[in-house]
PDB file of C-alpha atoms in Angstrom:
ATOM      1  CA  GLN A  36       4.159  -9.201  -4.053  1.00  0.00           C
ATOM      2  CA  LEU A  37       6.802 -10.108  -1.643  1.00  0.00           C
ATOM      3  CA  LEU A  38      10.496 -11.030  -3.029  1.00  0.00           C
ATOM      4  CA  PHE A  39      12.692 -13.230  -0.172  1.00  0.00           C
ATOM      5  CA  LEU A  40      16.399 -13.144  -0.809  1.00  0.00           C
ATOM      6  CA  ARG A  41      16.473 -16.452   1.166  1.00  0.00           C
ATOM      7  CA  PRO A  42      14.399 -19.011   1.902  1.00  0.00           C
ATOM      8  CA  TYR A  43      12.543 -18.312   5.015  1.00  0.00           C
ATOM      9  CA  ARG A  44      14.134 -18.812   8.408  1.00  0.00           C
ATOM     10  CA  GLN A  45      12.436 -19.376  11.525  1.00  0.00           C
ATOM     11  CA  GLY A  46      13.185 -17.444  14.401  1.00  0.00           C
ATOM     12  CA  ARG A  47      14.607 -14.287  12.809  1.00  0.00           C
ATOM     13  CA  ILE A  48      12.386 -10.773  12.417  1.00  0.00           C
ATOM     14  CA  PRO A  49      11.246  -9.606   8.796  1.00  0.00           C
ATOM     15  CA  LEU A  50      12.792  -6.462   7.424  1.00  0.00           C
ATOM     16  CA  VAL A  51      10.402  -5.663   4.773  1.00  0.00           C
ATOM     17  CA  LEU A  52      11.809  -2.937   2.655  1.00  0.00           C
ATOM     18  CA  VAL A  53       9.075  -1.173   0.647  1.00  0.00           C
ATOM     19  CA  HIS A  54      10.437   1.077  -2.681  1.00  0.00           C
ATOM     20  CA  GLY A  55       9.235   4.339  -3.882  1.00  0.00           C
ATOM     21  CA  THR A  56       7.834   6.084  -6.972  1.00  0.00           C
ATOM     22  CA  PHE A  57       8.654   4.606 -10.684  1.00  0.00           C
ATOM     23  CA  SER A  58      11.367   2.889  -8.785  1.00  0.00           C
ATOM     24  CA  SER A  59      12.269  -1.104  -7.980  1.00  0.00           C
ATOM     25  CA  PRO A  60      13.650  -3.274  -5.250  1.00  0.00           C
ATOM     26  CA  ALA A  61      16.827  -2.725  -6.487  1.00  0.00           C
ATOM     27  CA  THR A  62      16.981   0.351  -5.193  1.00  0.00           C
ATOM     28  CA  TRP A  63      17.745  -1.372  -2.165  1.00  0.00           C
ATOM     29  CA  ALA A  64      20.531  -3.200  -3.329  1.00  0.00           C
ATOM     30  CA  GLN A  65      23.438  -1.172  -1.419  1.00  0.00           C
ATOM     31  CA  VAL A  66      21.162  -1.139   1.939  1.00  0.00           C
ATOM     32  CA  VAL A  67      20.721  -4.955   1.706  1.00  0.00           C
ATOM     33  CA  ASN A  68      24.399  -5.601   0.876  1.00  0.00           C
ATOM     34  CA  GLU A  69      25.278  -3.503   3.817  1.00  0.00           C
ATOM     35  CA  LEU A  70      22.286  -4.927   6.323  1.00  0.00           C
ATOM     36  CA  GLU A  71      24.060  -8.610   5.213  1.00  0.00           C
ATOM     37  CA  ASN A  72      27.165  -7.816   6.210  1.00  0.00           C
ATOM     38  CA  ASP A  73      26.415  -6.644   9.312  1.00  0.00           C
ATOM     39  CA  PRO A  74      26.722  -9.670  11.795  1.00  0.00           C
ATOM     40  CA  ILE A  75      24.137  -8.518  14.566  1.00  0.00           C
ATOM     41  CA  VAL A  76      21.693  -7.416  11.872  1.00  0.00           C
ATOM     42  CA  SER A  77      21.887 -11.059  10.008  1.00  0.00           C
ATOM     43  CA  SER A  78      21.600 -13.138  12.653  1.00  0.00           C
ATOM     44  CA  HIS A  79      18.745 -11.231  14.026  1.00  0.00           C
ATOM     45  CA  TYR A  80      16.511 -10.174  10.495  1.00  0.00           C
ATOM     46  CA  GLN A  81      15.537 -11.609   7.214  1.00  0.00           C
ATOM     47  CA  ILE A  82      15.315  -9.257   4.701  1.00  0.00           C
ATOM     48  CA  TRP A  83      12.067  -9.292   2.350  1.00  0.00           C
ATOM     49  CA  LEU A  84      10.767  -6.797  -0.454  1.00  0.00           C
ATOM     50  CA  PHE A  85       7.931  -5.586  -1.790  1.00  0.00           C
ATOM     51  CA  ILE A  86       7.308  -4.920  -5.369  1.00  0.00           C
ATOM     52  CA  TYR A  87       4.097  -2.874  -6.632  1.00  0.00           C
ATOM     53  CA  ASN A  88       3.200  -0.965  -9.768  1.00  0.00           C
ATOM     54  CA  SER A  89       4.023   2.523  -7.919  1.00  0.00           C
ATOM     55  CA  GLY A  90       1.845   4.357 -10.784  1.00  0.00           C
ATOM     56  CA  ASN A  91      -1.355   3.006  -9.246  1.00  0.00           C
ATOM     57  CA  PRO A  92      -3.710   4.776  -6.857  1.00  0.00           C
ATOM     58  CA  ILE A  93      -1.673   4.883  -3.329  1.00  0.00           C
ATOM     59  CA  ALA A  94      -5.209   3.111  -1.532  1.00  0.00           C
ATOM     60  CA  TYR A  95      -4.979   0.509  -3.976  1.00  0.00           C
ATOM     61  CA  SER A  96      -1.590  -0.469  -3.359  1.00  0.00           C
ATOM     62  CA  SER A  97      -1.157  -0.256   0.270  1.00  0.00           C
ATOM     63  CA  GLY A  98      -4.408  -2.542   0.585  1.00  0.00           C
ATOM     64  CA  ILE A  99      -2.056  -5.185  -1.704  1.00  0.00           C
ATOM     65  CA  LEU A 100       0.398  -4.534   0.694  1.00  0.00           C
ATOM     66  CA  ALA A 101      -1.557  -5.426   3.886  1.00  0.00           C
ATOM     67  CA  ARG A 102      -2.993  -8.412   2.408  1.00  0.00           C
ATOM     68  CA  ALA A 103       0.287  -9.784   1.162  1.00  0.00           C
ATOM     69  CA  LEU A 104       2.197  -9.193   4.829  1.00  0.00           C
ATOM     70  CA  ARG A 105      -1.040 -11.423   6.225  1.00  0.00           C
ATOM     71  CA  GLU A 106      -0.784 -13.911   3.878  1.00  0.00           C
ATOM     72  CA  VAL A 107       2.424 -14.447   4.472  1.00  0.00           C
ATOM     73  CA  VAL A 108       2.297 -15.230   7.873  1.00  0.00           C
ATOM     74  CA  HIS A 109      -0.487 -17.728   7.611  1.00  0.00           C
ATOM     75  CA  GLU A 110       1.104 -19.349   5.188  1.00  0.00           C
ATOM     76  CA  LEU A 111       4.640 -19.912   6.824  1.00  0.00           C
ATOM     77  CA  ASP A 112       3.399 -20.076  10.339  1.00  0.00           C
ATOM     78  CA  PRO A 113      -0.185 -21.189  10.456  1.00  0.00           C
ATOM     79  CA  GLU A 114      -0.053 -22.609  14.033  1.00  0.00           C
ATOM     80  CA  GLY A 115       1.780 -19.003  15.482  1.00  0.00           C
ATOM     81  CA  ARG A 116       5.192 -21.001  16.716  1.00  0.00           C
ATOM     82  CA  ASP A 117       7.468 -18.210  15.190  1.00  0.00           C
ATOM     83  CA  ALA A 118       7.063 -15.338  17.577  1.00  0.00           C
ATOM     84  CA  ALA A 119       9.654 -13.512  15.327  1.00  0.00           C
ATOM     85  CA  LEU A 120       7.085 -13.606  12.319  1.00  0.00           C
ATOM     86  CA  ARG A 121       4.652 -11.223  14.517  1.00  0.00           C
ATOM     87  CA  GLN A 122       7.736  -8.661  14.977  1.00  0.00           C
ATOM     88  CA  MET A 123       7.875  -7.171  11.559  1.00  0.00           C
ATOM     89  CA  VAL A 124       9.540  -3.905  10.620  1.00  0.00           C
ATOM     90  CA  VAL A 125       8.620  -2.379   7.493  1.00  0.00           C
ATOM     91  CA  VAL A 126      10.717   0.480   6.295  1.00  0.00           C
ATOM     92  CA  GLY A 127       8.824   2.402   3.349  1.00  0.00           C
ATOM     93  CA  HIS A 128      10.880   5.045   0.743  1.00  0.00           C
ATOM     94  CA  SER A 129       8.927   8.003  -0.725  1.00  0.00           C
ATOM     95  CA  GLN A 130       5.854   6.794  -1.735  1.00  0.00           C
ATOM     96  CA  GLY A 131       6.006   3.190  -0.015  1.00  0.00           C
ATOM     97  CA  GLY A 132       6.398   5.274   3.243  1.00  0.00           C
ATOM     98  CA  LEU A 133       2.941   6.115   2.569  1.00  0.00           C
ATOM     99  CA  LEU A 134       2.081   2.415   1.676  1.00  0.00           C
ATOM    100  CA  THR A 135       3.499   1.246   5.232  1.00  0.00           C
ATOM    101  CA  LYS A 136       1.638   3.694   7.133  1.00  0.00           C
ATOM    102  CA  ALA A 137      -1.387   2.333   6.122  1.00  0.00           C
ATOM    103  CA  THR A 138      -0.640  -0.975   7.628  1.00  0.00           C
ATOM    104  CA  THR A 139      -0.806   0.944  11.221  1.00  0.00           C
ATOM    105  CA  VAL A 140      -4.226   2.653  11.237  1.00  0.00           C
ATOM    106  CA  ARG A 141      -7.858   2.111  11.960  1.00  0.00           C
ATOM    107  CA  SER A 142      -9.229   3.926   9.155  1.00  0.00           C
ATOM    108  CA  GLY A 143     -13.381   2.923   9.938  1.00  0.00           C
ATOM    109  CA  ASP A 144     -15.221   4.768   6.976  1.00  0.00           C
ATOM    110  CA  ALA A 145     -12.494   7.815   6.818  1.00  0.00           C
ATOM    111  CA  PHE A 146     -11.431   6.819   3.535  1.00  0.00           C
ATOM    112  CA  TRP A 147     -14.795   6.024   1.432  1.00  0.00           C
ATOM    113  CA  SER A 148     -16.571   8.951   3.069  1.00  0.00           C
ATOM    114  CA  ARG A 149     -14.491  10.974   0.560  1.00  0.00           C
ATOM    115  CA  VAL A 150     -15.544   8.782  -2.263  1.00  0.00           C
ATOM    116  CA  SER A 151     -19.309   8.265  -1.741  1.00  0.00           C
ATOM    117  CA  ALA A 152     -22.067   9.426   0.780  1.00  0.00           C
ATOM    118  CA  ARG A 153     -23.619   6.367   0.614  1.00  0.00           C
ATOM    119  CA  PRO A 154     -22.768   3.394   3.261  1.00  0.00           C
ATOM    120  CA  PHE A 155     -20.314   0.759   1.831  1.00  0.00           C
ATOM    121  CA  ASP A 156     -23.154  -1.946   2.489  1.00  0.00           C
ATOM    122  CA  GLU A 157     -25.788  -0.034   0.210  1.00  0.00           C
ATOM    123  CA  ILE A 158     -23.193   0.449  -2.754  1.00  0.00           C
ATOM    124  CA  GLN A 159     -24.072  -2.488  -5.264  1.00  0.00           C
ATOM    125  CA  MET A 160     -21.086  -4.255  -7.456  1.00  0.00           C
ATOM    126  CA  ASP A 161     -19.522  -7.393  -8.172  1.00  0.00           C
ATOM    127  CA  PRO A 162     -18.410  -9.395  -5.421  1.00  0.00           C
ATOM    128  CA  LYS A 163     -14.752  -9.077  -6.292  1.00  0.00           C
ATOM    129  CA  LEU A 164     -15.208  -5.455  -6.651  1.00  0.00           C
ATOM    130  CA  ARG A 165     -16.678  -5.178  -3.565  1.00  0.00           C
ATOM    131  CA  GLU A 166     -13.352  -7.011  -1.987  1.00  0.00           C
ATOM    132  CA  LEU A 167     -11.093  -4.898  -3.868  1.00  0.00           C
ATOM    133  CA  ALA A 168     -12.696  -1.677  -2.623  1.00  0.00           C
ATOM    134  CA  ARG A 169     -12.872  -2.993   1.430  1.00  0.00           C
ATOM    135  CA  GLN A 170      -9.397  -3.817   1.186  1.00  0.00           C
ATOM    136  CA  SER A 171      -8.352  -0.262  -0.354  1.00  0.00           C
ATOM    137  CA  MET A 172     -10.407   1.611   1.551  1.00  0.00           C
ATOM    138  CA  PHE A 173     -11.074  -0.146   4.556  1.00  0.00           C
ATOM    139  CA  TYR A 174      -7.722  -0.418   6.887  1.00  0.00           C
ATOM    140  CA  GLU A 175      -6.986  -2.380  10.049  1.00  0.00           C
ATOM    141  CA  PRO A 176      -3.964  -2.627  11.848  1.00  0.00           C
ATOM    142  CA  VAL A 177      -1.569  -5.425  10.425  1.00  0.00           C
ATOM    143  CA  PRO A 178      -1.079  -7.686  13.930  1.00  0.00           C
ATOM    144  CA  SER A 179       2.645  -8.945  12.568  1.00  0.00           C
ATOM    145  CA  VAL A 180       3.627  -5.081  11.815  1.00  0.00           C
ATOM    146  CA  LYS A 181       5.356  -3.833  15.343  1.00  0.00           C
ATOM    147  CA  ARG A 182       7.453  -0.806  13.610  1.00  0.00           C
ATOM    148  CA  VAL A 183       7.754   1.220  11.080  1.00  0.00           C
ATOM    149  CA  VAL A 184      10.511   3.882   9.854  1.00  0.00           C
ATOM    150  CA  PHE A 185       9.382   6.069   7.140  1.00  0.00           C
ATOM    151  CA  MET A 186      12.673   7.510   4.399  1.00  0.00           C
ATOM    152  CA  SER A 187      11.523  10.422   3.011  1.00  0.00           C
ATOM    153  CA  THR A 188       7.708  10.160   2.839  1.00  0.00           C
ATOM    154  CA  PRO A 189       5.718  12.998   1.885  1.00  0.00           C
ATOM    155  CA  HIS A 190       3.230  12.666   4.468  1.00  0.00           C
ATOM    156  CA  GLY A 191       2.063  15.819   3.588  1.00  0.00           C
ATOM    157  CA  GLY A 192       2.393  15.847  -0.409  1.00  0.00           C
ATOM    158  CA  SER A 193       5.256  16.102  -2.727  1.00  0.00           C
ATOM    159  CA  TYR A 194       6.187  19.598  -4.438  1.00  0.00           C
ATOM    160  CA  LEU A 195       7.566  17.226  -7.313  1.00  0.00           C
ATOM    161  CA  SER A 196       3.718  16.087  -7.844  1.00  0.00           C
ATOM    162  CA  ASP A 197       3.073  19.803  -8.482  1.00  0.00           C
ATOM    163  CA  PHE A 198       5.382  20.312 -11.481  1.00  0.00           C
ATOM    164  CA  ALA A 199       3.998  20.188 -15.205  1.00  0.00           C
ATOM    165  CA  PRO A 200       6.205  16.849 -16.224  1.00  0.00           C
ATOM    166  CA  ALA A 201       4.619  14.738 -13.117  1.00  0.00           C
ATOM    167  CA  ALA A 202       1.212  16.007 -14.465  1.00  0.00           C
ATOM    168  CA  TRP A 203       2.192  14.420 -17.980  1.00  0.00           C
ATOM    169  CA  VAL A 204       3.421  11.167 -16.475  1.00  0.00           C
ATOM    170  CA  SER A 205       0.173  10.590 -14.457  1.00  0.00           C
ATOM    171  CA  ARG A 206      -1.661  10.975 -18.145  1.00  0.00           C
ATOM    172  CA  LEU A 207       0.587   8.280 -19.246  1.00  0.00           C
ATOM    173  CA  VAL A 208       0.204   5.483 -16.083  1.00  0.00           C
ATOM    174  CA  LYS A 209      -2.652   2.746 -17.510  1.00  0.00           C
ATOM    175  CA  LEU A 210      -4.574   1.336 -14.845  1.00  0.00           C
ATOM    176  CA  PRO A 211      -5.717  -2.008 -13.640  1.00  0.00           C
ATOM    177  CA  LEU A 212      -8.910  -3.169 -15.155  1.00  0.00           C
ATOM    178  CA  THR A 213     -10.314  -3.403 -12.043  1.00  0.00           C
ATOM    179  CA  ILE A 214      -9.955  -0.081 -10.375  1.00  0.00           C
ATOM    180  CA  THR A 215     -11.692   1.159 -13.962  1.00  0.00           C
ATOM    181  CA  ARG A 216     -14.884  -1.253 -13.173  1.00  0.00           C
ATOM    182  CA  PHE A 217     -14.946  -0.202  -9.566  1.00  0.00           C
ATOM    183  CA  ALA A 218     -14.677   3.632 -10.922  1.00  0.00           C
ATOM    184  CA  VAL A 219     -17.634   2.810 -13.146  1.00  0.00           C
ATOM    185  CA  SER A 220     -20.038   0.694 -11.084  1.00  0.00           C
ATOM    186  CA  LEU A 221     -19.643   3.664  -8.226  1.00  0.00           C
ATOM    187  CA  ALA A 222     -20.642   6.658 -10.913  1.00  0.00           C
ATOM    188  CA  ASP A 223     -23.544   4.479 -12.346  1.00  0.00           C
ATOM    189  CA  GLN A 224     -24.808   4.504  -8.978  1.00  0.00           C
ATOM    190  CA  SER A 225     -24.383   8.212  -7.998  1.00  0.00           C
ATOM    191  CA  ASP A 226     -26.395  11.388  -8.222  1.00  0.00           C
ATOM    192  CA  ASP A 227     -23.359  13.704  -7.456  1.00  0.00           C
ATOM    193  CA  ALA A 228     -22.328  15.074 -10.617  1.00  0.00           C
ATOM    194  CA  GLU A 229     -18.719  16.227  -8.911  1.00  0.00           C
ATOM    195  CA  LEU A 230     -17.761  12.400  -8.073  1.00  0.00           C
ATOM    196  CA  LYS A 231     -18.769  11.355 -11.214  1.00  0.00           C
ATOM    197  CA  LYS A 232     -16.246  13.641 -12.783  1.00  0.00           C
ATOM    198  CA  ARG A 233     -13.551  12.554 -10.785  1.00  0.00           C
ATOM    199  CA  LEU A 234     -14.366   8.838 -11.491  1.00  0.00           C
ATOM    200  CA  ALA A 235     -14.309   9.315 -14.855  1.00  0.00           C
ATOM    201  CA  HIS A 236     -10.461   9.776 -14.418  1.00  0.00           C
ATOM    202  CA  PRO A 237      -9.438   7.533 -11.210  1.00  0.00           C
ATOM    203  CA  PRO A 238      -6.250   9.239  -9.163  1.00  0.00           C
ATOM    204  CA  THR A 239      -3.111   7.661 -10.086  1.00  0.00           C
ATOM    205  CA  SER A 240      -0.420   7.815  -6.975  1.00  0.00           C
ATOM    206  CA  LEU A 241       1.302  10.953  -8.165  1.00  0.00           C
ATOM    207  CA  ASP A 242      -2.089  12.688  -8.285  1.00  0.00           C
ATOM    208  CA  ASN A 243      -2.845  11.412  -4.358  1.00  0.00           C
ATOM    209  CA  MET A 244       0.505  12.927  -3.290  1.00  0.00           C
ATOM    210  CA  ARG A 245      -0.188  16.571  -4.308  1.00  0.00           C
ATOM    211  CA  ALA A 246      -0.579  18.583  -1.629  1.00  0.00           C
ATOM    212  CA  GLY A 247      -4.179  18.798   0.006  1.00  0.00           C
ATOM    213  CA  ASN A 248      -5.462  15.136  -1.899  1.00  0.00           C
ATOM    214  CA  PRO A 249      -8.388  14.419   0.313  1.00  0.00           C
ATOM    215  CA  PHE A 250      -6.714  10.632   0.372  1.00  0.00           C
ATOM    216  CA  LEU A 251      -3.211  12.108   1.648  1.00  0.00           C
ATOM    217  CA  GLU A 252      -4.964  14.358   4.037  1.00  0.00           C
ATOM    218  CA  THR A 253      -6.988  11.114   5.066  1.00  0.00           C
ATOM    219  CA  LEU A 254      -4.190   9.127   5.591  1.00  0.00           C
ATOM    220  CA  ARG A 255      -2.183  11.904   7.518  1.00  0.00           C
ATOM    221  CA  THR A 256      -4.873  12.294  10.051  1.00  0.00           C
TER     222      THR A 256
END
């Protein structure tokens, strides 16, 4: 979800800060203090923070961020009178940078084709799961996002994800029930033994950030 440090201020550009792996918005405390004490920055920007469970699959979290940005603009300015809301700057640190990048891409079925050879519309599933899958795997640029900034973002993978401790931590991540239900629904309709094996253990964000991970490679292109 998006957290506002102050009430919405019309005419100021949203500066959205997205934290990294096993972190929280508190990571940005010193940055926020510096920016809010800068008279030029504080007079032109309003700072928003995005909070998410950083152990979840990156595709899942990316879809939530994109939806949150679209919804907040519609809720705050349904008539489109505040041009500043449509000049957003999104800053992502570490994994947060990967979520940030997803707000700028037009993916088509590039991500879905990594999961299943069957067209998405042919898959039978609960409507809520279908909407979740669409949100997590089919991206369009968020119109209000005009600039993105990456800080220490592992576009090509993080070497830390290959360390043994990362594998142990990954096993401890408890995924949302909706992700598990989606994986089961898709596996039940697949004849691909390898896909069934992968879906038995849906990836965490640490899995996604390993060099060569299919999701990461697709996002990279």
